[in-house]
């Protein structure tokens, strides 16, 4: 399992349903990883084998995994298959999966625990909708998500949490810096066991705001969607 304690910051690119072979080739020709940080590229699963890794500060990640370990589940990929292909990270419970694929906290918990058993680090995504934020329900929603989607065997060495407010994803909107730091502090204080967890922020991170977000005392890195597709922009973010 990757030693998360080694890095000052962790930057995860979530390409979502984007990319092709020539995009990949161009991307890695230009990608410049920073030696103090951990960089993870999460591509669509068909490209996972083509991602470049150096097992030092550049790794590959999947965007999802099956809740099942094996059997008659057409179209699924198991945690052990990811491990067999040297994948070290996997996003779980991204809001797009919760929203469009009806993924529940229970699914996220099962997937995360299957990943940890295979020594793959789950990046467990949580976050509130705009409606929930406007009703001041952020802490309540996050508490429910943490309680029900983070498995008991997760700890700060084998799992990551990503706070992605749903309303900030792909919109250009972000919470204020104070709000981000307060929410991250809330997550780390939710229970004694989360104090040392690395908590990443995601939602409209770009080169113009990544430094001030990542410099916040309770932020340990960023999860980047749209801006991770532009390699020059991503290089600035991770530099
Ligand atoms: P954007 O960076 O495009 O807002 O997406 C964030 C995200 O969903 C990363 O997982």
XYZ file of C-alpha atoms and ligand atoms in Angstrom:
249
model
C 0.000 0.000 0.000
C 1.235 3.489 -0.803
C 2.685 5.269 2.263
C 0.511 8.382 2.453
C 2.508 9.886 5.324
C 5.418 10.476 2.958
C 3.761 13.308 1.050
C 3.120 16.916 1.922
C 0.099 17.037 -0.409
C -1.938 14.635 -2.520
C -3.377 15.673 -5.876
C -5.857 13.432 -7.634
C -6.957 13.928 -11.236
C -10.430 12.598 -11.955
C -10.742 12.468 -15.734
C -14.334 11.187 -15.447
C -15.632 10.035 -18.876
C -12.931 11.801 -20.878
C -9.729 10.908 -22.712
C -8.515 8.596 -25.452
C -5.192 7.054 -26.486
C -3.756 10.147 -28.128
C -4.867 12.352 -25.213
C -3.031 9.983 -22.889
C 0.179 10.031 -24.908
C 0.249 13.832 -25.073
C -0.647 14.092 -21.354
C 2.259 11.989 -20.108
C 4.701 13.677 -22.464
C 3.923 16.949 -20.700
C 3.075 15.895 -17.127
C 5.619 17.128 -14.562
C 5.196 15.587 -11.132
C 6.493 17.311 -8.024
C 8.679 15.086 -5.859
C 7.190 16.151 -2.483
C 3.649 15.450 -3.555
C 1.675 12.385 -4.508
C -0.059 12.604 -7.892
C -2.742 10.110 -8.871
C -4.448 9.924 -12.263
C -7.903 8.312 -12.268
C -8.827 7.434 -15.835
C -11.742 5.503 -17.337
C -11.071 1.849 -16.587
C -10.210 0.823 -20.144
C -7.153 3.111 -20.016
C -5.913 2.109 -16.554
C -3.257 -0.226 -17.958
C -1.871 2.569 -20.133
C -1.375 5.046 -17.279
C 2.217 5.754 -16.326
C 3.302 5.142 -12.731
C 6.683 5.464 -11.042
C 5.710 3.955 -7.656
C 7.291 6.954 -5.990
C 5.074 9.977 -6.522
C 2.968 9.100 -9.576
C 0.221 6.492 -9.339
C -2.903 5.323 -11.118
C -6.414 5.176 -9.756
C -9.757 3.748 -10.836
C -12.971 5.758 -10.695
C -15.100 2.952 -9.306
C -15.012 -0.709 -8.284
C -17.609 -3.424 -7.920
C -19.183 -4.142 -4.523
C -18.851 -7.801 -5.442
C -15.678 -9.839 -5.181
C -16.378 -12.232 -8.077
C -19.162 -14.061 -9.855
C -21.970 -13.463 -12.327
C -21.955 -9.654 -12.340
C -21.624 -8.643 -15.993
C -19.656 -5.459 -16.617
C -18.094 -5.209 -13.163
C -14.421 -4.927 -12.113
C -13.379 -6.247 -8.706
C -10.898 -4.803 -6.222
C -8.624 -7.828 -6.682
C -8.595 -7.257 -10.475
C -7.532 -3.652 -9.879
C -4.739 -4.837 -7.582
C -3.712 -7.469 -10.115
C -3.185 -4.574 -12.550
C -1.128 -2.464 -10.108
C -3.802 0.106 -9.398
C -3.107 1.745 -6.015
C -6.082 4.094 -5.562
C -9.793 4.084 -6.332
C -12.464 6.784 -6.062
C -15.541 5.614 -4.206
C -18.889 7.295 -3.701
C -18.275 10.206 -6.043
C -21.439 12.331 -6.096
C -21.940 11.556 -9.795
C -22.097 7.856 -8.931
C -24.408 8.534 -6.011
C -26.627 10.717 -8.219
C -26.684 8.901 -11.594
C -26.023 5.322 -10.507
C -27.967 5.286 -7.243
C -24.898 4.413 -5.198
C -25.686 4.335 -1.477
C -23.523 4.866 1.607
C -23.787 1.115 2.146
C -22.347 0.409 -1.334
C -19.537 2.878 -0.659
C -18.694 1.174 2.626
C -18.570 -2.300 1.030
C -16.477 -1.094 -1.902
C -14.073 0.749 0.401
C -13.570 -2.246 2.626
C -13.004 -4.558 -0.387
C -10.371 -2.115 -1.643
C -8.580 -1.858 1.703
C -8.462 -5.651 1.910
C -6.617 -5.575 -1.441
C -4.238 -2.837 -0.244
C -5.814 -0.258 -2.554
C -6.496 3.162 -1.041
C -10.139 4.206 -1.382
C -10.741 7.929 -1.869
C -14.094 8.156 -0.125
C -16.070 11.112 -1.476
C -18.610 12.975 0.621
C -20.384 16.306 0.201
C -23.658 18.167 0.518
C -25.982 19.506 -2.195
C -26.794 23.198 -2.525
C -30.238 22.649 -1.077
C -28.720 20.921 1.951
C -26.183 23.716 2.386
C -28.903 26.349 2.199
C -30.807 24.526 4.924
C -27.607 24.497 7.042
C -27.546 20.709 6.900
C -23.913 20.328 5.773
C -22.608 18.877 9.048
C -25.589 16.572 9.435
C -25.237 15.225 5.875
C -21.489 14.753 6.218
C -21.914 12.987 9.565
C -24.366 10.516 8.016
C -22.086 9.947 5.034
C -19.015 9.435 7.215
C -20.825 7.140 9.636
C -22.342 4.978 6.917
C -19.766 4.978 4.132
C -16.393 4.793 5.903
C -15.732 1.180 6.934
C -14.444 0.282 10.399
C -11.159 -0.961 9.036
C -10.381 2.415 7.396
C -7.626 4.472 9.009
C -5.374 7.374 8.076
C -2.848 5.036 6.478
C -5.189 3.030 4.237
C -7.928 5.465 3.186
C -8.484 9.058 2.097
C -11.550 11.266 2.434
C -12.457 13.811 -0.236
C -14.864 16.617 0.605
C -16.619 17.629 -2.587
C -19.634 19.912 -2.161
C -21.950 18.732 -4.951
C -22.827 22.327 -5.871
C -19.142 23.164 -6.432
C -18.489 20.366 -8.936
C -18.041 21.687 -12.467
C -19.787 24.974 -11.637
C -16.895 27.361 -11.018
C -18.343 27.975 -7.552
C -16.433 27.127 -4.391
C -17.090 27.574 -0.694
C -15.045 30.376 0.905
C -11.602 29.397 2.170
C -12.871 29.643 5.756
C -15.797 27.373 4.940
C -13.517 24.759 3.353
C -11.161 24.780 6.320
C -14.024 24.603 8.824
C -15.649 21.653 7.060
C -12.330 19.796 6.883
C -11.791 20.473 10.574
C -15.288 19.181 11.276
C -14.540 15.949 9.350
C -11.273 15.404 11.214
C -12.980 16.005 14.548
C -16.023 13.880 13.751
C -14.426 11.056 15.684
C -11.029 10.610 17.311
C -10.038 8.124 14.607
C -10.298 10.760 11.854
C -7.884 13.262 13.410
C -4.956 12.078 11.301
C -6.917 11.312 8.142
C -5.844 13.178 5.041
C -8.847 15.097 3.744
C -8.775 16.402 0.171
C -10.937 19.179 -1.238
C -12.674 18.874 -4.624
C -15.017 21.113 -6.610
C -13.918 23.726 -9.166
C -10.242 23.542 -8.200
C -8.097 25.242 -10.833
C -4.617 26.721 -11.079
C -5.872 30.116 -9.881
C -7.293 28.833 -6.570
C -5.467 25.557 -5.864
C -2.606 27.074 -3.871
C -4.788 29.029 -1.449
C -7.053 25.998 -0.954
C -4.204 23.538 -0.505
C -2.429 25.886 1.911
C -5.367 25.741 4.360
C -4.356 24.090 7.621
C -6.877 21.225 7.406
C -6.556 20.580 3.652
C -4.178 17.808 2.608
C -4.569 18.000 -1.150
C -7.127 18.352 -3.919
C -9.348 16.222 -6.141
C -9.534 17.847 -9.539
C -11.985 17.223 -12.375
C -12.171 19.607 -15.347
C -8.839 21.342 -14.697
C -7.022 17.989 -14.600
C -7.820 17.470 -18.290
C -5.559 20.361 -19.274
C -2.071 19.085 -18.539
C -0.439 22.541 -18.359
C -3.065 23.672 -15.876
C -2.696 20.439 -13.895
C 1.110 20.862 -13.850
C 0.636 24.292 -12.252
C -1.742 22.843 -9.665
C 0.634 20.067 -8.607
C 3.832 22.110 -8.809
P -14.411 19.828 -11.148
O -12.994 20.038 -10.737
O -14.607 19.778 -12.631
O -15.329 20.781 -10.452
O -14.816 18.362 -10.646
C -14.548 18.012 -9.343
C -14.728 16.560 -9.205
O -15.838 16.055 -9.312
C -13.541 15.739 -8.978
O -13.891 14.465 -8.576
